[in-house]
Coordinates of C-alpha atoms and ligand atoms in Angstrom, one line a residue:
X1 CA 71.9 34.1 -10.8
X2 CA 72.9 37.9 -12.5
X3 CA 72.4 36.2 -15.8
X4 CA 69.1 34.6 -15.0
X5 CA 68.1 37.9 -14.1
X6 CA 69.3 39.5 -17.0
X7 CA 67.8 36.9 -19.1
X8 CA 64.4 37.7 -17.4
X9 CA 64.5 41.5 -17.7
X10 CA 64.7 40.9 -21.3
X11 CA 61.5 39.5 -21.2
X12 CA 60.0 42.3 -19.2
X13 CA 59.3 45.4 -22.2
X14 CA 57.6 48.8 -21.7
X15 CA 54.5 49.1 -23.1
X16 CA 54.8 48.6 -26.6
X17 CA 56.4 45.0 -27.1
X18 CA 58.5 43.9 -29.4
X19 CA 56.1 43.7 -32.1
X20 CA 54.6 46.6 -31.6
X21 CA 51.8 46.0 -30.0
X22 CA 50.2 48.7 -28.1
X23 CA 49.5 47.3 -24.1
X24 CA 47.0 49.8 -21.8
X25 CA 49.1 51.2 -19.2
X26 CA 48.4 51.5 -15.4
X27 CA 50.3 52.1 -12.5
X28 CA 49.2 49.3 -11.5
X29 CA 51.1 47.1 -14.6
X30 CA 53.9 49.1 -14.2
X31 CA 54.3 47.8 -10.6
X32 CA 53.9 44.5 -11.6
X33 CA 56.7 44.5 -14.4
X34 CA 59.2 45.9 -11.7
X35 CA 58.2 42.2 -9.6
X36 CA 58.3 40.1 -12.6
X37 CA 62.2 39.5 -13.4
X38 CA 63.1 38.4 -10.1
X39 CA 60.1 35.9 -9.5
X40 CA 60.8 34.9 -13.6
X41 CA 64.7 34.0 -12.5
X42 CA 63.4 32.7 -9.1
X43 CA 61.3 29.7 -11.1
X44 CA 64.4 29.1 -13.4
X45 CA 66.4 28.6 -10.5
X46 CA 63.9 26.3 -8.6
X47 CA 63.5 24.1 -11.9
X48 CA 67.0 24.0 -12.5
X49 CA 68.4 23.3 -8.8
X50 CA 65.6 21.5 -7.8
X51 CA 63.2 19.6 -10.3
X52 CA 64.4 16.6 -9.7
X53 CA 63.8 16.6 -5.1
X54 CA 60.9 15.4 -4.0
X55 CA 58.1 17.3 -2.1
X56 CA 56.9 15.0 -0.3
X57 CA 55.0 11.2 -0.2
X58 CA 51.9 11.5 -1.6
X59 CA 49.4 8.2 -0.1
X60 CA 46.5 6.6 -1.7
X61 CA 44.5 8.6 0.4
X62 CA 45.5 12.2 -1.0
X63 CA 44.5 10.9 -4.4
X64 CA 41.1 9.0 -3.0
X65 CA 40.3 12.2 -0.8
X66 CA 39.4 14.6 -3.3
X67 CA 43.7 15.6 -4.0
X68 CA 43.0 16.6 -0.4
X69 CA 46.7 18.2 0.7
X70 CA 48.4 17.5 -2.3
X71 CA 51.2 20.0 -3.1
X72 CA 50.4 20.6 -7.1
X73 CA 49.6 23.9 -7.9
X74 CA 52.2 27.1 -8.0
X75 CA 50.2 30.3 -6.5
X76 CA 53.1 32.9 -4.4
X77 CA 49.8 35.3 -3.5
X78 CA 48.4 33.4 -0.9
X79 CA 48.8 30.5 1.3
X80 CA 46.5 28.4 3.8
X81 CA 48.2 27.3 6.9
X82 CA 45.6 24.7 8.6
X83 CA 46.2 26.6 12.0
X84 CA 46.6 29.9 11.2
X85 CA 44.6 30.8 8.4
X86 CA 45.0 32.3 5.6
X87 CA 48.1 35.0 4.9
X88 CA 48.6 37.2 1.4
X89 CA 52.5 37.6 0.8
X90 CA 52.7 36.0 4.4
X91 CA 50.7 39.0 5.7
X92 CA 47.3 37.9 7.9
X93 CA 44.1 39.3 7.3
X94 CA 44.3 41.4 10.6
X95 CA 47.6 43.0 9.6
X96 CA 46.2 43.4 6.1
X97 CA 43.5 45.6 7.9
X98 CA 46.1 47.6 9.5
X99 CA 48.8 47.9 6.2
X100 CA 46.3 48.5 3.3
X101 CA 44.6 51.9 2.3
X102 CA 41.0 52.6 3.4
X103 CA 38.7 54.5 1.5
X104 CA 38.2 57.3 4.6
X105 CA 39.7 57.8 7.6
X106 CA 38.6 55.0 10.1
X107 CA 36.9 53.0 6.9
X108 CA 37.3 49.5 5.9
X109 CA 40.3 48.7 3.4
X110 CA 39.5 49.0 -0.3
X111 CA 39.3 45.2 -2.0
X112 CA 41.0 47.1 -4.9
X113 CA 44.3 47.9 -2.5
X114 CA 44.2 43.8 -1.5
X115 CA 44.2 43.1 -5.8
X116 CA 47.0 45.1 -5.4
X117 CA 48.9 44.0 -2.8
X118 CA 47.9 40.2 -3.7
X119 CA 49.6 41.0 -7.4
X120 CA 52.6 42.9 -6.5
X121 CA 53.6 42.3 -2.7
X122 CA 53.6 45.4 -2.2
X123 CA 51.6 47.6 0.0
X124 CA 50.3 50.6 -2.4
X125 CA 50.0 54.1 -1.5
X126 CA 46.8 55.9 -0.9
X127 CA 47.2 57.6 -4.0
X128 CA 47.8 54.3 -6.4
X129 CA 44.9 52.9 -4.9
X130 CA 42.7 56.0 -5.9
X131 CA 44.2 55.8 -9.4
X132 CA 43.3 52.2 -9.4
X133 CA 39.4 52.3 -8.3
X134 CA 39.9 55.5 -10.8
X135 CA 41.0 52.5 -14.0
X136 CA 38.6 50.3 -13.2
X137 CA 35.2 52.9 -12.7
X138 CA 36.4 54.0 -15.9
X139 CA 35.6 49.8 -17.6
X140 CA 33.0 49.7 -15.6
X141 CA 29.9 50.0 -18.1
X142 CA 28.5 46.5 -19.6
X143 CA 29.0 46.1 -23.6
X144 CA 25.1 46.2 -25.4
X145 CA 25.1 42.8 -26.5
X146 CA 26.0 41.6 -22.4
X147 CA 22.7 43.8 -21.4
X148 CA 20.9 41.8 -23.8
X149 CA 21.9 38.7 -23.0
X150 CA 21.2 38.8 -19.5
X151 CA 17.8 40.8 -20.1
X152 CA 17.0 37.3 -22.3
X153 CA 17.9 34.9 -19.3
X154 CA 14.5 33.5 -17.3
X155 CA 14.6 35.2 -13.8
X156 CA 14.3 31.9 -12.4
X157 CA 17.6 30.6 -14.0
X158 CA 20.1 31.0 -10.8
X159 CA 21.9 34.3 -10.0
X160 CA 25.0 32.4 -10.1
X161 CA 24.6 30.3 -13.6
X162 CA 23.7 34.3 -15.1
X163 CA 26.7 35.7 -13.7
X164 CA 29.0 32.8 -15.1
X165 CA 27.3 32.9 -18.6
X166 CA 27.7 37.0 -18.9
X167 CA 31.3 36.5 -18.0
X168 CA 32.2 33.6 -20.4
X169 CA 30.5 36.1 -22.7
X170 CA 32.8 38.9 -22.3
X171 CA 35.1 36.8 -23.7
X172 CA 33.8 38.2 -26.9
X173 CA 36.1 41.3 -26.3
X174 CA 39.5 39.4 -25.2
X175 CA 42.4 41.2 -26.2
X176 CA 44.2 38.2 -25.0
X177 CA 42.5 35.9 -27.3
X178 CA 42.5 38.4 -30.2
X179 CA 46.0 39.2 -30.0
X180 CA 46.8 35.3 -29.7
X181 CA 45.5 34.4 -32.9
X182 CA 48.0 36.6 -34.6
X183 CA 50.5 34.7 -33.2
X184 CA 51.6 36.9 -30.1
X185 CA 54.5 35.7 -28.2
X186 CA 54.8 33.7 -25.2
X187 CA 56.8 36.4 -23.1
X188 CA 54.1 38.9 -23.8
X189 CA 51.3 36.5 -22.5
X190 CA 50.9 38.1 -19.2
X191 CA 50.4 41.7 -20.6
X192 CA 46.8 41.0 -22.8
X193 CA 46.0 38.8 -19.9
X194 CA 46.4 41.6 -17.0
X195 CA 44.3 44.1 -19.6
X196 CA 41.1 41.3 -19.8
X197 CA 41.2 41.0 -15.9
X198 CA 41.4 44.5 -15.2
X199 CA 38.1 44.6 -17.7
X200 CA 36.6 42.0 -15.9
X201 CA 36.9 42.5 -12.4
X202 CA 35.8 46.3 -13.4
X203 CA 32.6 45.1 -14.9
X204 CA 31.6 42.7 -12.1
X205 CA 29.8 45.1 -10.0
X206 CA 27.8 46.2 -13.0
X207 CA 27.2 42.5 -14.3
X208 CA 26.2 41.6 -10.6
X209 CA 23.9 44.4 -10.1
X210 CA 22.4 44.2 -13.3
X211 CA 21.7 40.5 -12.5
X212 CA 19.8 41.7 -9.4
X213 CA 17.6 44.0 -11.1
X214 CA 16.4 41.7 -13.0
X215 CA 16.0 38.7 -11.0
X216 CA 14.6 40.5 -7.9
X217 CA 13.1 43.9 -8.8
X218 CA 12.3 43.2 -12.4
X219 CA 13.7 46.7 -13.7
X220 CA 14.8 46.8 -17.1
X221 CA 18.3 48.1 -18.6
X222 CA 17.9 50.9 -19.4
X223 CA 15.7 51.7 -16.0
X224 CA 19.0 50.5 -13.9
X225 CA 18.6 53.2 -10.7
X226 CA 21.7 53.8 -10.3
X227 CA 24.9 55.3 -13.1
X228 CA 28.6 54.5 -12.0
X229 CA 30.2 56.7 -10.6
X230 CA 33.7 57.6 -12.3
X231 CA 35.2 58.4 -8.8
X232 CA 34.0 56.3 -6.8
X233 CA 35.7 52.9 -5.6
X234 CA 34.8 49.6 -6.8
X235 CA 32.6 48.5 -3.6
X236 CA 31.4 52.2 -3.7
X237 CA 30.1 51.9 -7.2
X238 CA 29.0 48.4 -6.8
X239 CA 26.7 48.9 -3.4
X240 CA 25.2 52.7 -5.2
X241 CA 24.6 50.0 -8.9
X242 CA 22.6 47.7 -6.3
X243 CA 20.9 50.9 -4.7
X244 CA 22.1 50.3 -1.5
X245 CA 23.3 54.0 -0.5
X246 CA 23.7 53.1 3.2
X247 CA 27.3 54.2 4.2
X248 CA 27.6 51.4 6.7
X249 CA 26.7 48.9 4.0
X250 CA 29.6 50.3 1.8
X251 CA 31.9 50.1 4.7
X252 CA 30.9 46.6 5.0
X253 CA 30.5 45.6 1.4
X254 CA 34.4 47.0 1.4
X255 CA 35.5 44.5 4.4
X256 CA 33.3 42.1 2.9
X257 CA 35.1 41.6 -0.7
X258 CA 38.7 42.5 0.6
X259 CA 38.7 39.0 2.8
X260 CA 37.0 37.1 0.3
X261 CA 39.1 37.9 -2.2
X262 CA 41.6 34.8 -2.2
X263 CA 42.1 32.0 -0.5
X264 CA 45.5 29.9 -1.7
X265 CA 45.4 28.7 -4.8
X266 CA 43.6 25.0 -4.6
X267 CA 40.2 25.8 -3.3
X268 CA 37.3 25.1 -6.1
X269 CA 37.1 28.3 -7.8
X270 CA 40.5 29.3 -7.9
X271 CA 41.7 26.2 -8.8
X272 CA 39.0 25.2 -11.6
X273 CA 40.2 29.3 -12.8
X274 CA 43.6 28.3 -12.9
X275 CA 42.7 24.8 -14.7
X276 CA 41.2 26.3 -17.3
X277 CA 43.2 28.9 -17.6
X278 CA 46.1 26.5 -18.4
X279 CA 44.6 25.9 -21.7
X280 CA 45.1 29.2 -22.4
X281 CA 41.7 29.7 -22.3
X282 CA 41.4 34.1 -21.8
X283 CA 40.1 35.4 -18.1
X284 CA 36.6 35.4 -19.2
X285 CA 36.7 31.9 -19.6
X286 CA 38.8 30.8 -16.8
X287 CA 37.1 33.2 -14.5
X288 CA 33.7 31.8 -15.3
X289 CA 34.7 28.3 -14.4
X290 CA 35.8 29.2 -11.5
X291 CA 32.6 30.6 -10.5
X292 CA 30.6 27.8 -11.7
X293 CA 32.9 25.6 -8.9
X294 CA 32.3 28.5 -6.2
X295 CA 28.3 27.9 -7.4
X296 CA 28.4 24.4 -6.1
X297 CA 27.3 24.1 -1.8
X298 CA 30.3 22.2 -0.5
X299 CA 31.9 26.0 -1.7
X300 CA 30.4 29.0 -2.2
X301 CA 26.8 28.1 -2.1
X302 CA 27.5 27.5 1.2
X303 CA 26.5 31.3 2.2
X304 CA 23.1 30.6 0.8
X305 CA 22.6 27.6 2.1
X306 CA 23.7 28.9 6.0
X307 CA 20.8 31.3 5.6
X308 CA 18.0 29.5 4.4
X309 CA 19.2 26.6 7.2
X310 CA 18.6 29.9 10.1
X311 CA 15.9 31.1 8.9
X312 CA 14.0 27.6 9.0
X313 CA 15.8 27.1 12.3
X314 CA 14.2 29.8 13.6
X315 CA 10.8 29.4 12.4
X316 CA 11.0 25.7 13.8
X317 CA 12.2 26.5 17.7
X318 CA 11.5 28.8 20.6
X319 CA 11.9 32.6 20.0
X320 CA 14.5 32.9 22.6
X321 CA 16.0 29.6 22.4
X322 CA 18.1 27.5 24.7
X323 CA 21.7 26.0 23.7
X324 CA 19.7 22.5 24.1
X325 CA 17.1 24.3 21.4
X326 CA 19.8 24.4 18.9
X327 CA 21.8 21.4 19.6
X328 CA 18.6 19.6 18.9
X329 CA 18.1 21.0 15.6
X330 CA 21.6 20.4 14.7
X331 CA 21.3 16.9 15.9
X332 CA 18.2 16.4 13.6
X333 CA 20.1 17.8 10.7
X334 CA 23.0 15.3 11.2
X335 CA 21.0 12.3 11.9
X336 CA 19.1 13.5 8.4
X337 CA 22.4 12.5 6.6
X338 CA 22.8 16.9 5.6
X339 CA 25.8 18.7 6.5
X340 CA 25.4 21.6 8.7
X341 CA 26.4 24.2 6.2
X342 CA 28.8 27.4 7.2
X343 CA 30.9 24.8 9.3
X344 CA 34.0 22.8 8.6
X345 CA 36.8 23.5 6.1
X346 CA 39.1 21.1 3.9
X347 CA 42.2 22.7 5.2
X348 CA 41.4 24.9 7.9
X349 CA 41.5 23.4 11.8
X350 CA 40.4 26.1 13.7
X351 CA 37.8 29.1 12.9
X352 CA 38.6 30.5 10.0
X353 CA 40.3 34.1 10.5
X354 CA 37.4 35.5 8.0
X355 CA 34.6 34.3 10.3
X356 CA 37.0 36.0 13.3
X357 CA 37.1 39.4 11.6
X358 CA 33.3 39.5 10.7
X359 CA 32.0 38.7 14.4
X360 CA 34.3 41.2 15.8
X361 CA 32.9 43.7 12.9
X362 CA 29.7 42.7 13.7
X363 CA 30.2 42.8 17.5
X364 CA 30.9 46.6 17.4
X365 CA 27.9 47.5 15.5
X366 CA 24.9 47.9 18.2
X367 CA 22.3 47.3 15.2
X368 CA 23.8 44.1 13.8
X369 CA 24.1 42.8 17.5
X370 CA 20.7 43.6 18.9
X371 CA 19.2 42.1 15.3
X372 CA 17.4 38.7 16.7
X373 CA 19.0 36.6 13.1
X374 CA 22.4 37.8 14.3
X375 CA 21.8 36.3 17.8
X376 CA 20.8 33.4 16.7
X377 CA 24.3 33.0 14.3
X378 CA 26.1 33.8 17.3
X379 CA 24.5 31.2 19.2
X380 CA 25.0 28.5 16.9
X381 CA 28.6 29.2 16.4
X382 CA 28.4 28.8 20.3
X383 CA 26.7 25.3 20.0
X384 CA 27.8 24.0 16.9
X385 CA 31.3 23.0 17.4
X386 CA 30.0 20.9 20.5
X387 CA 27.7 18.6 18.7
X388 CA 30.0 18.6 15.6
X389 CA 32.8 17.5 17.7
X390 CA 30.6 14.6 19.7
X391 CA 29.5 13.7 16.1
X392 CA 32.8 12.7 15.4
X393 CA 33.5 12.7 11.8
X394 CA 34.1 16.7 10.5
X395 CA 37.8 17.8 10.8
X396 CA 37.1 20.7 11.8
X397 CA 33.7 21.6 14.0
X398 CA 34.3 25.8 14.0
X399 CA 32.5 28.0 11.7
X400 CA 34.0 28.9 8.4
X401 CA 33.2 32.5 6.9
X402 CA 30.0 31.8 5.3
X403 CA 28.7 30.6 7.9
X404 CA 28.2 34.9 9.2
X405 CA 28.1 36.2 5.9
X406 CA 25.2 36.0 4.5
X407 CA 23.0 36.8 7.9
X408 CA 25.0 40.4 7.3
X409 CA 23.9 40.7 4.2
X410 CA 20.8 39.9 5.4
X411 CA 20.5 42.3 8.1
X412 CA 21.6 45.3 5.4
X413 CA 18.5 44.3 3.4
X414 CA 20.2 41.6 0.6
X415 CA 17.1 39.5 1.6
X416 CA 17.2 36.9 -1.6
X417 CA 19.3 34.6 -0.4
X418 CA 20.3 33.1 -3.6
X419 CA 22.0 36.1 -4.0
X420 CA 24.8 35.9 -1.2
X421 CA 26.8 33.7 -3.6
X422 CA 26.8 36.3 -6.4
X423 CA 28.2 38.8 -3.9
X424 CA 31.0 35.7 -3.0
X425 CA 32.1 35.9 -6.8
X426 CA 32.1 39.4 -7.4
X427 CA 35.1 39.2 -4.6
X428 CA 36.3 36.2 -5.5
X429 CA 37.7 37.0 -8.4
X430 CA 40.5 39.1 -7.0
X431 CA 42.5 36.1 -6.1
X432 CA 42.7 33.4 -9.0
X433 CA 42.7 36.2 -11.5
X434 CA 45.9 37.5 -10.4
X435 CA 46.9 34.4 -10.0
X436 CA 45.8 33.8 -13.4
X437 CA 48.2 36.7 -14.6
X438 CA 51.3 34.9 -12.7
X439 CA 50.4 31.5 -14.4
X440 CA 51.3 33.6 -18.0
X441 CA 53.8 35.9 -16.4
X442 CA 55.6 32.3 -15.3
X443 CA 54.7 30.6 -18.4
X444 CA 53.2 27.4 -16.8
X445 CA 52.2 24.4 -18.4
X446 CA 48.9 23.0 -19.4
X447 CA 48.0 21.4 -16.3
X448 CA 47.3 17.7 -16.7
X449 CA 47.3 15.3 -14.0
X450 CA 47.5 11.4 -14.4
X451 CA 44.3 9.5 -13.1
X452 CA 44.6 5.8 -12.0
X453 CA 42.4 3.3 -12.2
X454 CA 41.5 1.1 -9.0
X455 CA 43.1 -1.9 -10.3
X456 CA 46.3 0.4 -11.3
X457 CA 46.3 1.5 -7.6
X458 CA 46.5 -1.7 -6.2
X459 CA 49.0 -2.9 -8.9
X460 CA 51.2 0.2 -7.5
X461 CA 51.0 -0.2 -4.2
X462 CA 51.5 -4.1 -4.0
X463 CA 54.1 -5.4 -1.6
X464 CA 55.9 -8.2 -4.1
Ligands
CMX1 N1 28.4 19.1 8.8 C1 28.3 17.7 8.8 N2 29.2 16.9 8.4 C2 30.4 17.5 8.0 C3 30.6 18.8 8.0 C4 29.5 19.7 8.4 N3 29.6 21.0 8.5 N4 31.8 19.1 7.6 C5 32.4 17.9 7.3 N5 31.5 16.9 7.5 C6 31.6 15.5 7.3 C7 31.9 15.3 5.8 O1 30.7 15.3 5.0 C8 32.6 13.9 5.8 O2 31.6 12.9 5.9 P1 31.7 11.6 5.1 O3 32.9 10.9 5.6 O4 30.5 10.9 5.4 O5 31.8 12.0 3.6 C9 33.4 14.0 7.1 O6 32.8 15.0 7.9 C10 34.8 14.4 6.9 O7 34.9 15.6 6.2 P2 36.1 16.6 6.5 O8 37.4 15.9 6.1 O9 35.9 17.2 7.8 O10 35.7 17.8 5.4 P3 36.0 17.8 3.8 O11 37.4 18.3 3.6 O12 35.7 16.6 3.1 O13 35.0 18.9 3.4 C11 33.7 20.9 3.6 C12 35.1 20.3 3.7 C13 33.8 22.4 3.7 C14 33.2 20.6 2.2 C15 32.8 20.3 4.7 O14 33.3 20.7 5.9 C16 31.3 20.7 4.5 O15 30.6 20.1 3.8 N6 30.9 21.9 5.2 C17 29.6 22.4 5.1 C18 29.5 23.2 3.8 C19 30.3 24.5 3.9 O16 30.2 25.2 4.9 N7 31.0 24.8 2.9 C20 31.8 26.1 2.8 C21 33.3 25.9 3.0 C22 34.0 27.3 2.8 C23 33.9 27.7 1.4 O17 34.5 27.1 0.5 O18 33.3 28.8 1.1

């Protein structure tokens, strides 16, 4: 192993690399190259012990069932256990609450300190997570030729299909891309890519903002109400670019994006990210497939969807309905062939840790819990399970987390639902971009899986 390691720091340089090329520095990259020789020597010695074992017998089934819990894809950040949700660096979203910095005294954790945590393992100070919101407020504006762009979309083309095209267009810019076509170096990969990501996820708020101006209040861009703040932190600067200066919404927008930000590496959007990515297609790219998977209602749609299904639910029964109320409706959805959205999860089989931390959130706030959409949420995640369960076919009956997401938003005064899912990919992208940066730290492959053919299946799997 001492000469793997060796072998690995070699590929780990300062800042200027070995042909010349000027990297930006942050504390934050400067963390990350202390990680990267042991995790570098770490893959060499898996591949070399152990390429050969086997991880497992894969069925017919995993392949029919959507690759459903097959083990393919290499992400250390995060990891999905069916029964206890989700954990970052084996760390669960509670104790993430307790270990991370806040952004006061008593305030939510930043979502820049989870970036942090999910691309080093390691817990960073107060102080590198000021200097962090402090590197990415500084990115933060929108390049001319993105403001035009999205001033040119019609306002009726989705929130989500905007945001995906203004971030495949930032691409423009790639440093990655630029530097690849005068032949950079494998080893230094990882260094262009962590520069486009920190430029991307810094101009997210702005691009998401931007997109809500002029979708829902019809303000043009240079009559934005709001200028970003060079101190402020990313949730901070994103909640003041939307106009929404209440300090509870911040608090919440905070809590909001830190426990969206990743979850393992084979869901829809950070997979389709990581797919892409394997191309070597920059962070722009990759980042704006992922969020045209997270778009779709089986994923992230799914907060829009929850909201529109309450509202109409509670236009169509009683004002202060009965459990039998809302087991009716719910019935009547089912028996309409339509999945009753917010509930359910591919790998999760109990409620899903993100919904857990949002009721108790909401819980303690006496204005979310006296608001009459809120009580109805909480009823149905009462009710729900019940008939999902005597239904008989979902895995899992329990609320997932957007199934209380977007009624929060709602309740702060984010009423265009078609929204919610913009707010989902703004925090999304922490995860599968620094998962993106490990894929090029590691080196991996193009990813390509072998598809089968029914006939080839049944060729395979005949007894002789
Ligand atoms: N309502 C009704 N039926 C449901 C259901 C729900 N909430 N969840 C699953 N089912 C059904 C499936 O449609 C499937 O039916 P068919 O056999 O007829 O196809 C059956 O139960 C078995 O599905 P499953 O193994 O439990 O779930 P999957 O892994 O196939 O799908 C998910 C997972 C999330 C797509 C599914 O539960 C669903 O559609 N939920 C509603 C949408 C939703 O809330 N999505 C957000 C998920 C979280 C996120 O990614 O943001």
């Amino acid at each position: 192993m001492p000469g793997l390691v060796a072998a690995a720091f070699s590929l780990v340089r300062p800042c200027l690399s070995a042909h010349g090329r000027r990297y930006s520095s942050s504390a934050l990259k400067t963390a990350l190259q202390t990680v990267i020789p042991e995790k570098r020597a770490l893959l060499q010695q898996v591949k070399f012990e152990r390429a050969n074992a086997s991880l497992g017998d894969d069925k017919v089934a995993n392949l029919l069932g959507g690759m459903r819990g097959l083990q393919s894809i290499l992400w250390e950040g995060s990891v999905l256990d069916p029964n206890n949700g989700i954990r970052f660096h084996g760390t669960s979203i509670r104790q993430c609450l307790k270990l991370l910095p806040t952004a006061s005294p008593g305030g939510q954790i930043l979502p820049e300190a989870m970036f942090w945590f999910l691309l080093t393992g390691k817990v960073p100070t107060a102080e590198q997570t000021r200097q962090l919101s402090a590197d990415l407020a500084l990115q933060a504006d929108l390049p001319d030729y993105v403001t035009r762009l999205l001033d040119s979309l019609p306002r009726s083309l989705h929130p989500m299909t905007q945001l995906a095209i203004a971030v495949a267009a930032l691409n423009h810019d790639s440093k990655f891309s630029r530097l690849y076509a005068t032949g950079m170096p494998k080893s230094e990969y990882w260094e262009s890519t962590f520069d486009d990501v920190i430029t991307l996820i810094a101009k997210l708020p702005a691009l998401a903002a931007k997109i809500y101006h002029n979708i829902y209040n019809y303000a043009t861009s240079d009559s934005l109400p709001h200028v970003i703040d060079r101190s402020a932190d990313w949730a901070l600067n994103y909640a003041n670019l939307l106009g929404m200066h209440n300090a509870n919404f911040v608090d919440f927008l905070r809590l909001y994006c830190s426990i969206h930000a990743d979850h393992e590496g084979g869901n829809v959007s950070a997979h389709a990210t990581h797919l892409v990515g394997s191309a070597l297609s920059d962070s722009f790219l990759s980042y704006s497939a992922g969020l045209q998977g997270l778009a779709g209602p089986l994923h992230g749609l799914a907060a829009q969807e929850v909201l529109r299904f309450v509202l109409q639910m509670q236009k169509s029964i009683p004002q202060h309905p009965s459990n039998d109320d809302i087991a009716a409706y719910l019935w009547a959805t089912l028996n309409s062939g339509r999945v009753i959205p917010g509930y359910g999860h591919a790998v999760l089989r109990r409620p899903d840790p993100r919904f857990e931390v949002l009721m108790e959130y909401a819980l303690a706030k006496p204005d979310i819990f006296g608001d009459d959409l809120f009580q109805l949420v909480l009823q149905i995640s009462h009710v729900a399970p019940e008939v999902l369960i005597s239904h008989g076919k979902t895995a899992n009956p329990y609320p997932n987390v957007d199934s209380l997401s977007g009624v929060l938003l709602y309740h702060f005064g984010i009423r265009e639902t078609s929204y919610y899912t913009v707010v989902f990919g703004v925090a999304r992208s922490m995860g599968p971009l620094a998962q993106l940066i490990w894929d090029r730290v590691l080196g991996l492959p193009i990813e390509r899986p072998k598809s089968l053919s029914l006939q080839k299946i049944i060729e395979l799997t005949s007894i002789n």
